[in-house]
């Protein structure tokens, strides 16, 4: 039976922890809001990009010089480049472990291929380093403030690798933000680029392809646009992962705060019971002492 | 025919302009393009340069760091690699950048280096031009 003082000490310590988790939850909520604002701000560009690309795709059907563009050509996937976007810090529930489990499964499914990993976030780096994977690059401190600059840097590198046939496919794995409760694991291929389908109109309206004037040949426009598209995908993934991370941490910290509350309640109950027991014991001692005297 | 059209300028990080304008001029790769309402659908790559437009509050100027423009059905969408308003541009920095870029261009050995230096030079020039244009347009009024 722990003594009264021990229990009191325990309660104080749990209360401290609860205060920390509560504060972390509020910080995460604020950061989540900011991350979402950033994600929202990047959306117009992404939408416009998708539109332009779809239009170019429609205009370039059966155009051989377009299908010859290196970034659109798929090859047998013998060497795969993976980009894993994790968080830098822990205490975010199953955020990183779910992600890494998914990536591990992917790697096992592609046993025949040679796999190299580029990590964004400390957790992914630690994981792949410890297991002696071929880590081509690591970016720490990047997810907290995702910058387009970094996305461009990584995009440049990947495109160079792909063009030189040093890798045959590039996949990116991350958590996407769906809602606060459930993050969404996503693993998608970013190279070779899969051209989006031309926008399909509603049923009886046949798609009206505008007759665009192209100031530059279509393949030239695509050659300049596709790298942007890849960069944007990476940037967007970083933003999504950042939102998802804060959401996951917020939920984890909320649960932790609630659990701490439960623990405190149990301990308090226990403490009162112990105190009551000691008082009862003392009364019995006094009474029996008095009885012995008489 | 409508006498205005919608101009949207977006960078990967934010939407910079989204308003009804009466005319716009964008730095196309084959030269500056003036756009009026009812323009034919067109797509072009953009060079670093100055984008000007006539919006609600008079003429506006933006420095564009290259990108794409799509014109369709009274809607102009500019996908800019970067866009800065004259207030955001630090003119001293732009001048320094220009000087650095021209040195680099001078020392460049292979075509790739030339291209990078060229682009930096154009971007610096775009910033300087944008500030110059905005102050002259203000003093003209």
Short mmCIF file of C-alpha atoms in Angstrom, two decimals:
data_model
loop_
_atom_site.label_atom_id
_atom_site.label_comp_id
_atom_site.label_asym_id
_atom_site.label_seq_id
_atom_site.Cartn_x
_atom_site.Cartn_y
_atom_site.Cartn_z
CA UNK A 1 0.00 0.00 0.00
CA UNK A 2 1.58 3.29 -1.02
CA UNK A 3 1.66 5.93 1.65
CA UNK A 4 -0.41 9.07 1.56
CA UNK A 5 2.58 11.20 0.72
CA UNK A 6 3.51 8.96 -2.21
CA UNK A 7 0.05 9.26 -3.69
CA UNK A 8 0.02 13.03 -3.28
CA UNK A 9 3.33 13.22 -5.08
CA UNK A 10 2.00 11.07 -7.90
CA UNK A 11 -1.06 13.29 -8.29
CA UNK A 12 1.09 16.38 -8.48
CA UNK A 13 3.27 14.81 -11.16
CA UNK A 14 0.32 13.69 -13.25
CA UNK A 15 -1.18 17.16 -12.98
CA UNK A 16 2.02 18.65 -14.32
CA UNK A 17 1.96 16.27 -17.25
CA UNK A 18 -1.65 17.12 -17.89
CA UNK A 19 -0.80 20.80 -18.02
CA UNK A 20 1.89 20.13 -20.58
CA UNK A 21 -0.33 18.00 -22.79
CA UNK A 22 -3.07 20.58 -22.58
CA UNK A 23 -0.68 23.32 -23.64
CA UNK A 24 0.65 21.19 -26.48
CA UNK A 25 -2.85 20.56 -27.67
CA UNK A 26 -3.59 24.26 -27.84
CA UNK A 27 -0.32 25.00 -29.60
CA UNK A 28 -1.09 22.29 -32.14
CA UNK A 29 -4.54 23.72 -32.72
CA UNK A 30 -3.03 27.12 -33.51
CA UNK A 31 -0.39 25.59 -35.75
CA UNK A 32 -2.99 23.49 -37.51
CA UNK A 33 -4.95 26.58 -38.36
CA UNK A 34 -1.88 28.25 -39.80
CA UNK A 35 -0.91 25.14 -41.76
CA UNK A 36 -4.38 24.95 -43.23
CA UNK A 37 -4.27 28.58 -44.24
CA UNK A 38 -1.06 27.92 -46.11
CA UNK A 39 -2.55 24.86 -47.77
CA UNK A 40 -5.56 26.90 -48.79
CA UNK A 41 -3.38 29.66 -50.21
CA UNK A 42 -1.62 27.22 -52.51
CA UNK A 43 -4.85 25.80 -53.88
CA UNK A 44 -5.60 28.41 -56.61
CA UNK A 45 -2.23 27.77 -58.21
CA UNK A 46 -2.73 24.02 -58.05
CA UNK A 47 -6.20 24.27 -59.59
CA UNK A 48 -5.04 26.55 -62.36
CA UNK A 49 -2.11 24.26 -63.02
CA UNK A 50 -4.39 21.24 -63.30
CA UNK A 51 -6.60 23.14 -65.71
CA UNK A 52 -3.75 24.26 -67.94
CA UNK A 53 -2.30 20.77 -67.94
CA UNK A 54 -5.63 19.19 -68.82
CA UNK A 55 -6.01 21.63 -71.69
CA UNK A 56 -2.54 20.88 -72.93
CA UNK A 57 -3.25 17.16 -72.63
CA UNK A 58 -6.39 17.56 -74.74
CA UNK A 59 -4.51 19.57 -77.32
CA UNK A 60 -1.63 17.14 -77.52
CA UNK A 61 -3.46 13.87 -78.09
CA UNK A 62 -1.75 11.81 -80.76
CA UNK A 63 1.14 14.23 -80.75
CA UNK A 64 4.26 12.15 -80.87
CA UNK A 65 6.73 14.77 -79.81
CA UNK A 66 4.67 15.12 -76.62
CA UNK A 67 4.54 11.44 -75.78
CA UNK A 68 8.29 11.39 -76.33
CA UNK A 69 8.87 13.81 -73.45
CA UNK A 70 11.09 12.00 -70.97
CA UNK A 71 8.97 12.92 -67.95
CA UNK A 72 5.92 11.22 -69.44
CA UNK A 73 7.57 7.96 -70.40
CA UNK A 74 7.18 5.06 -68.07
CA UNK A 75 9.78 2.36 -67.84
CA UNK A 76 9.98 -0.95 -66.08
CA UNK A 77 10.43 -0.09 -62.41
CA UNK A 78 13.80 -1.51 -61.54
CA UNK A 79 15.01 1.36 -59.45
CA UNK A 80 12.49 3.18 -57.36
CA UNK A 81 12.97 6.46 -55.59
CA UNK A 82 10.78 6.96 -52.56
CA UNK A 83 10.12 10.25 -50.85
CA UNK A 84 8.83 9.87 -47.34
CA UNK A 85 7.34 12.88 -45.63
CA UNK A 86 7.18 12.38 -41.86
CA UNK A 87 7.28 14.79 -38.95
CA UNK A 88 10.35 16.08 -37.17
CA UNK A 89 8.94 15.53 -33.73
CA UNK A 90 7.04 12.75 -32.05
CA UNK A 91 4.14 12.83 -29.61
CA UNK A 92 1.71 12.78 -32.47
CA UNK A 93 0.05 9.44 -31.86
CA UNK A 94 0.42 6.90 -34.63
CA UNK A 95 1.24 9.59 -37.20
CA UNK A 96 4.71 8.37 -38.06
CA UNK A 97 4.38 4.68 -37.22
CA UNK A 98 1.40 4.24 -39.53
CA UNK A 99 3.22 6.04 -42.31
CA UNK A 100 6.40 4.04 -41.92
CA UNK A 101 4.46 0.79 -41.71
CA UNK A 102 2.80 1.61 -45.01
CA UNK A 103 6.15 2.43 -46.61
CA UNK A 104 7.64 -0.78 -45.27
CA UNK A 105 4.82 -2.75 -46.84
CA UNK A 106 5.39 -0.96 -50.13
CA UNK A 107 9.08 -1.84 -50.01
CA UNK A 108 8.28 -5.49 -49.35
CA UNK A 109 5.89 -5.56 -52.27
CA UNK A 110 8.65 -4.26 -54.52
CA UNK A 111 11.37 -6.64 -53.41
CA UNK A 112 12.69 -7.06 -56.93
CA UNK A 113 13.43 -3.38 -57.32
CA UNK A 114 16.29 -1.39 -55.98
CA UNK A 115 14.93 1.22 -53.62
CA UNK A 116 16.39 4.47 -52.46
CA UNK A 117 14.78 6.89 -50.07
CA UNK A 118 14.72 10.64 -49.71
CA UNK A 119 13.43 11.65 -46.31
CA UNK A 120 11.67 14.80 -45.27
CA UNK A 121 11.38 14.97 -41.50
CA UNK A 122 13.53 13.60 -38.73
CA UNK A 123 11.43 10.55 -37.92
CA UNK A 124 11.67 9.10 -41.40
CA UNK A 125 15.39 9.75 -41.50
CA UNK A 126 16.00 7.94 -38.22
CA UNK A 127 13.94 5.00 -39.37
CA UNK A 128 15.61 4.47 -42.72
CA UNK A 129 19.08 5.20 -41.48
CA UNK A 130 18.81 2.65 -38.72
CA UNK A 131 17.76 0.02 -41.21
CA UNK A 132 20.61 0.83 -43.57
CA UNK A 133 18.58 1.93 -46.53
CA UNK A 134 20.11 3.92 -49.29
CA UNK A 135 19.15 7.43 -48.18
CA UNK A 136 19.75 9.90 -50.97
CA UNK A 137 18.93 12.99 -49.02
CA UNK A 138 17.42 14.18 -45.79
CA UNK A 139 15.59 17.36 -44.98
CA UNK A 140 15.07 18.24 -41.37
CA UNK A 141 13.22 21.28 -40.16
CA UNK A 142 11.52 21.54 -43.51
CA UNK A 143 8.04 20.33 -42.62
CA UNK A 144 7.45 22.93 -39.96
CA UNK A 145 7.58 25.72 -42.51
CA UNK A 146 7.23 24.10 -45.90
CA UNK A 147 8.90 26.28 -48.49
CA UNK A 148 8.43 26.14 -52.21
CA UNK A 149 12.16 26.64 -52.46
CA UNK A 150 12.81 23.22 -50.98
CA UNK A 151 10.13 21.58 -53.11
CA UNK A 152 11.86 23.01 -56.15
CA UNK A 153 15.22 21.75 -54.99
CA UNK A 154 13.93 18.22 -54.45
CA UNK A 155 11.92 18.35 -57.67
CA UNK A 156 14.99 19.40 -59.66
CA UNK A 157 16.98 16.55 -58.26
CA UNK A 158 14.30 13.95 -58.96
CA UNK A 159 13.77 15.16 -62.49
CA UNK A 160 17.48 14.99 -63.13
CA UNK A 161 17.63 11.43 -61.78
CA UNK A 162 14.64 10.44 -63.86
CA UNK A 163 15.93 12.02 -67.05
CA UNK A 164 19.29 10.32 -66.67
CA UNK A 165 17.47 7.02 -66.13
CA UNK A 166 19.06 6.64 -62.72
CA UNK A 167 15.62 5.86 -61.33
CA UNK A 168 12.61 4.44 -63.13
CA UNK A 169 9.82 5.75 -60.93
CA UNK A 170 9.34 8.15 -58.06
CA UNK A 171 6.76 7.66 -55.34
CA UNK A 172 5.89 9.98 -52.51
CA UNK A 173 4.44 8.77 -49.21
CA UNK A 174 2.84 10.99 -46.62
CA UNK A 175 -0.12 11.66 -44.40
CA UNK A 176 -2.78 13.85 -45.93
CA UNK A 177 -5.17 15.93 -43.94
CA UNK A 178 -8.72 14.69 -44.21
CA UNK A 179 -10.19 15.87 -40.96
CA UNK A 180 -8.96 16.30 -37.42
CA UNK A 181 -9.85 12.78 -36.33
CA UNK A 182 -8.49 10.63 -39.13
CA UNK A 183 -5.39 11.38 -41.16
CA UNK A 184 -5.24 9.81 -44.56
CA UNK A 185 -2.23 7.80 -45.68
CA UNK A 186 -1.29 8.47 -49.26
CA UNK A 187 1.34 6.87 -51.44
CA UNK A 188 1.33 8.11 -54.99
CA UNK A 189 3.50 8.08 -58.04
CA UNK A 190 4.80 11.45 -59.14
CA UNK A 191 7.19 10.37 -61.88
CA UNK A 192 6.54 9.52 -64.66
CA UNK A 193 3.87 12.18 -64.71
CA UNK A 194 0.42 10.92 -65.45
CA UNK A 195 -1.37 13.57 -67.43
CA UNK A 196 -4.72 14.49 -65.94
CA UNK A 197 -7.72 13.64 -68.08
CA UNK A 198 -9.25 16.53 -69.94
CA UNK A 199 -12.11 17.94 -67.91
CA UNK A 200 -15.23 15.93 -68.61
CA UNK A 201 -18.40 17.93 -69.00
CA UNK A 202 -21.78 16.78 -67.72
CA UNK A 203 -23.54 14.08 -69.82
CA UNK A 204 -25.00 15.50 -73.03
CA UNK A 205 -22.64 18.44 -73.26
CA UNK A 206 -19.69 17.19 -75.26
CA UNK A 207 -16.43 18.56 -73.89
CA UNK A 208 -15.79 21.84 -75.60
CA UNK A 209 -12.13 22.00 -76.28
CA UNK A 210 -11.22 25.63 -76.71
CA UNK A 211 -9.23 26.29 -79.77
CA UNK A 212 -6.16 27.67 -78.09
CA UNK A 213 -3.49 29.65 -79.77
CA UNK A 214 -0.19 28.30 -78.51
CA UNK A 215 2.51 30.89 -78.48
CA UNK A 216 5.05 28.13 -78.10
CA UNK A 217 4.76 24.55 -79.39
CA UNK A 218 2.76 22.35 -77.03
CA UNK A 219 5.69 20.11 -76.21
CA UNK A 220 7.77 23.11 -75.29
CA UNK A 221 5.09 24.39 -72.95
CA UNK A 222 4.85 20.95 -71.40
CA UNK A 223 8.57 20.69 -71.04
CA UNK A 224 8.50 23.84 -68.94
CA UNK A 225 5.25 23.04 -67.14
CA UNK A 226 5.82 19.44 -66.09
CA UNK A 227 8.70 20.18 -63.71
CA UNK A 228 6.50 22.83 -62.08
CA UNK A 229 3.80 20.24 -61.72
CA UNK A 230 6.16 17.83 -59.97
CA UNK A 231 7.42 20.58 -57.68
CA UNK A 232 3.90 21.58 -56.86
CA UNK A 233 3.00 17.99 -55.97
CA UNK A 234 5.92 17.84 -53.55
CA UNK A 235 5.08 21.22 -52.07
CA UNK A 236 1.44 20.29 -51.66
CA UNK A 237 2.37 17.01 -50.01
CA UNK A 238 4.55 18.85 -47.51
CA UNK A 239 1.71 21.23 -46.70
CA UNK A 240 -0.77 18.38 -46.32
CA UNK A 241 1.60 16.43 -44.12
CA UNK A 242 2.17 19.48 -41.97
CA UNK A 243 -1.57 19.96 -41.45
CA UNK A 244 -2.05 16.27 -40.74
CA UNK A 245 0.81 16.27 -38.26
CA UNK A 246 -0.68 19.04 -36.18
CA UNK A 247 -4.11 17.47 -36.36
CA UNK A 248 -2.69 14.14 -35.20
CA UNK A 249 -0.77 15.77 -32.38
CA UNK A 250 -3.85 17.68 -31.32
CA UNK A 251 -5.91 14.50 -31.10
CA UNK A 252 -3.11 12.64 -29.32
CA UNK A 253 -2.69 15.42 -26.80
CA UNK A 254 -6.42 15.66 -26.25
CA UNK A 255 -6.55 11.95 -25.44
CA UNK A 256 -3.51 12.32 -23.19
CA UNK A 257 -5.15 15.17 -21.29
CA UNK A 258 -8.30 13.12 -20.81
CA UNK A 259 -6.32 10.11 -19.66
CA UNK A 260 -4.40 12.22 -17.19
CA UNK A 261 -7.76 13.41 -15.84
CA UNK A 262 -8.85 9.79 -15.34
CA UNK A 263 -5.60 8.90 -13.61
CA UNK A 264 -5.93 11.88 -11.28
CA UNK A 265 -9.48 10.87 -10.42
CA UNK A 266 -8.44 7.32 -9.58
CA UNK A 267 -5.48 8.48 -7.55
CA UNK A 268 -7.60 10.96 -5.64
CA UNK A 269 -10.09 8.23 -4.83
CA UNK A 270 -7.26 6.01 -3.72
CA UNK A 271 -5.74 8.77 -1.65
CA UNK A 272 -9.00 9.44 0.16
CA UNK A 273 -9.42 5.78 0.83
CA UNK A 274 -5.94 5.53 2.33
CA UNK A 275 -6.51 8.63 4.41
CA UNK A 276 -9.86 7.29 5.62
CA UNK A 277 -8.25 3.98 6.48
CA UNK A 278 -5.53 5.63 8.54
CA UNK A 279 -8.07 7.78 10.41
CA UNK A 280 -10.21 4.74 11.13
CA UNK A 281 -7.15 2.88 12.31
CA UNK A 282 -6.23 5.68 14.69
CA UNK A 283 -9.74 5.86 16.13
CA UNK A 284 -9.71 2.12 16.71
CA UNK A 285 -6.37 2.41 18.44
CA UNK A 286 -7.60 5.21 20.72
CA UNK A 287 -10.86 3.45 21.52
CA UNK A 288 -9.21 0.13 22.23
CA UNK A 289 -6.56 1.92 24.30
CA UNK A 290 -9.30 3.59 26.36
CA UNK A 291 -11.11 0.29 26.71
CA UNK A 292 -7.95 -1.35 27.99
CA UNK A 293 -7.52 1.33 30.66
CA UNK A 294 -10.99 1.02 32.11
CA UNK B 1 -19.33 42.01 -74.95
CA UNK B 2 -18.26 42.52 -71.43
CA UNK B 3 -15.89 45.40 -70.94
CA UNK B 4 -13.92 43.70 -68.20
CA UNK B 5 -12.38 40.30 -67.65
CA UNK B 6 -11.22 38.32 -64.64
CA UNK B 7 -7.51 38.38 -63.95
CA UNK B 8 -6.03 35.83 -61.58
CA UNK B 9 -2.37 35.77 -60.69
CA UNK B 10 -1.26 32.93 -58.46
CA UNK B 11 2.08 31.73 -57.17
CA UNK B 12 2.55 28.35 -55.49
CA UNK B 13 2.36 30.11 -52.16
CA UNK B 14 -0.61 32.44 -52.60
CA UNK B 15 -3.19 34.02 -54.84
CA UNK B 16 -1.81 37.47 -55.59
CA UNK B 17 -4.48 39.04 -57.77
CA UNK B 18 -8.09 38.05 -58.34
CA UNK B 19 -10.17 40.87 -59.75
CA UNK B 20 -12.05 42.32 -62.70
CA UNK B 21 -9.79 44.35 -64.94
CA UNK B 22 -10.23 46.26 -68.17
CA UNK B 23 -6.83 45.53 -69.64
CA UNK B 24 -3.62 43.71 -68.82
CA UNK B 25 -0.16 43.28 -70.21
CA UNK B 26 1.87 40.15 -69.53
CA UNK B 27 5.54 39.42 -70.25
CA UNK B 28 5.16 36.58 -72.78
CA UNK B 29 8.18 34.61 -73.86
CA UNK B 30 7.81 35.97 -77.40
CA UNK B 31 7.31 39.52 -76.20
CA UNK B 32 4.84 41.51 -74.16
CA UNK B 33 1.18 40.66 -74.74
CA UNK B 34 -1.57 43.22 -74.35
CA UNK B 35 -4.88 41.66 -73.35
CA UNK B 36 -8.29 43.28 -73.71
CA UNK B 37 -11.71 41.78 -72.97
CA UNK B 38 -12.76 39.15 -75.51
CA UNK B 39 -9.27 37.99 -76.29
CA UNK B 40 -8.95 34.72 -78.22
CA UNK B 41 -8.02 31.64 -76.14
CA UNK B 42 -4.25 31.51 -75.86
CA UNK B 43 -1.53 29.85 -73.88
CA UNK B 44 1.98 31.09 -73.46
CA UNK B 45 5.03 30.73 -71.31
CA UNK B 46 6.08 33.89 -69.50
CA UNK B 47 9.48 35.42 -69.03
CA UNK B 48 10.47 37.28 -65.91
CA UNK B 49 9.12 40.76 -66.44
CA UNK B 50 6.53 43.31 -65.49
CA UNK B 51 2.83 42.56 -65.48
CA UNK B 52 0.55 45.59 -65.58
CA UNK B 53 -3.20 45.77 -65.37
CA UNK B 54 -5.99 48.32 -65.12
CA UNK B 55 -8.16 47.32 -62.20
CA UNK B 56 -10.70 49.07 -60.05
CA UNK B 57 -8.15 51.26 -58.30
CA UNK B 58 -6.26 52.44 -61.38
CA UNK B 59 -3.11 50.94 -62.90
CA UNK B 60 -1.23 48.24 -61.01
CA UNK B 61 2.21 46.79 -61.50
CA UNK B 62 3.63 43.40 -60.53
CA UNK B 63 7.05 41.89 -61.02
CA UNK B 64 6.63 38.35 -62.35
CA UNK B 65 9.40 35.77 -62.06
CA UNK B 66 8.34 33.81 -65.12
CA UNK B 67 5.61 31.21 -65.48
CA UNK B 68 2.58 30.61 -67.69
CA UNK B 69 -0.53 32.42 -68.78
CA UNK B 70 -3.78 30.98 -70.02
CA UNK B 71 -6.39 33.16 -71.66
CA UNK B 72 -9.90 31.76 -72.12
CA UNK B 73 -13.43 33.10 -72.22
CA UNK B 74 -12.76 36.40 -70.52
CA UNK B 75 -10.59 34.80 -67.91
CA UNK B 76 -6.86 35.27 -67.67
CA UNK B 77 -4.96 32.95 -65.38
CA UNK B 78 -1.33 33.64 -64.69
CA UNK B 79 0.71 30.88 -63.08
CA UNK B 80 3.68 32.81 -61.79
CA UNK B 81 6.81 31.26 -60.33
CA UNK B 82 6.90 34.34 -58.15
CA UNK B 83 5.07 37.66 -58.06
CA UNK B 84 5.93 40.75 -56.11
CA UNK B 85 4.21 44.09 -55.77
CA UNK B 86 6.42 47.19 -55.96
CA UNK B 87 5.94 47.71 -52.21
CA UNK B 88 7.44 44.30 -51.53
CA UNK B 89 10.49 44.79 -53.69
CA UNK B 90 13.68 45.91 -52.04
CA UNK B 91 15.25 47.98 -54.73
CA UNK B 92 18.78 47.87 -53.27
CA UNK B 93 18.67 44.13 -53.15
CA UNK B 94 17.39 43.94 -56.70
CA UNK B 95 20.22 46.18 -57.90
CA UNK B 96 22.79 44.04 -56.11
CA UNK B 97 21.21 40.96 -57.61
CA UNK B 98 21.41 42.47 -61.05
CA UNK B 99 25.09 43.20 -60.62
CA UNK B 100 25.82 39.71 -59.32
CA UNK B 101 23.88 38.11 -62.14
CA UNK B 102 25.71 40.08 -64.81
CA UNK B 103 29.05 39.06 -63.30
CA UNK B 104 27.93 35.46 -63.28
CA UNK B 105 26.78 35.75 -66.87
CA UNK B 106 30.17 37.10 -67.77
CA UNK B 107 31.99 34.22 -66.05
CA UNK B 108 29.58 31.50 -67.13
CA UNK B 109 31.21 28.60 -68.94
CA UNK B 110 28.55 26.13 -70.05
CA UNK B 111 25.06 26.78 -71.45
CA UNK B 112 23.34 25.67 -68.24
CA UNK B 113 25.21 28.29 -66.24
CA UNK B 114 24.39 30.92 -68.81
CA UNK B 115 20.73 30.01 -68.57
CA UNK B 116 20.67 30.27 -64.77
CA UNK B 117 22.52 33.58 -64.80
CA UNK B 118 20.28 34.88 -67.55
CA UNK B 119 17.20 34.07 -65.56
CA UNK B 120 18.53 35.71 -62.41
CA UNK B 121 19.39 38.77 -64.47
CA UNK B 122 15.90 38.95 -65.95
CA UNK B 123 14.31 38.55 -62.54
CA UNK B 124 16.39 41.33 -61.05
CA UNK B 125 15.59 43.51 -64.03
CA UNK B 126 11.89 42.74 -63.63
CA UNK B 127 11.99 43.88 -60.02
CA UNK B 128 13.78 47.10 -60.90
CA UNK B 129 11.45 47.80 -63.82
CA UNK B 130 8.39 47.19 -61.69
CA UNK B 131 9.45 49.72 -59.08
CA UNK B 132 10.41 52.20 -61.79
CA UNK B 133 7.09 51.80 -63.56
CA UNK B 134 4.98 52.15 -60.48
CA UNK B 135 6.69 55.36 -59.34
CA UNK B 136 6.47 56.89 -62.81
CA UNK B 137 2.81 55.98 -63.16
CA UNK B 138 2.11 57.55 -59.80
CA UNK B 139 3.93 60.77 -60.59
CA UNK B 140 2.20 61.01 -63.97
CA UNK B 141 -1.16 61.30 -62.28
#
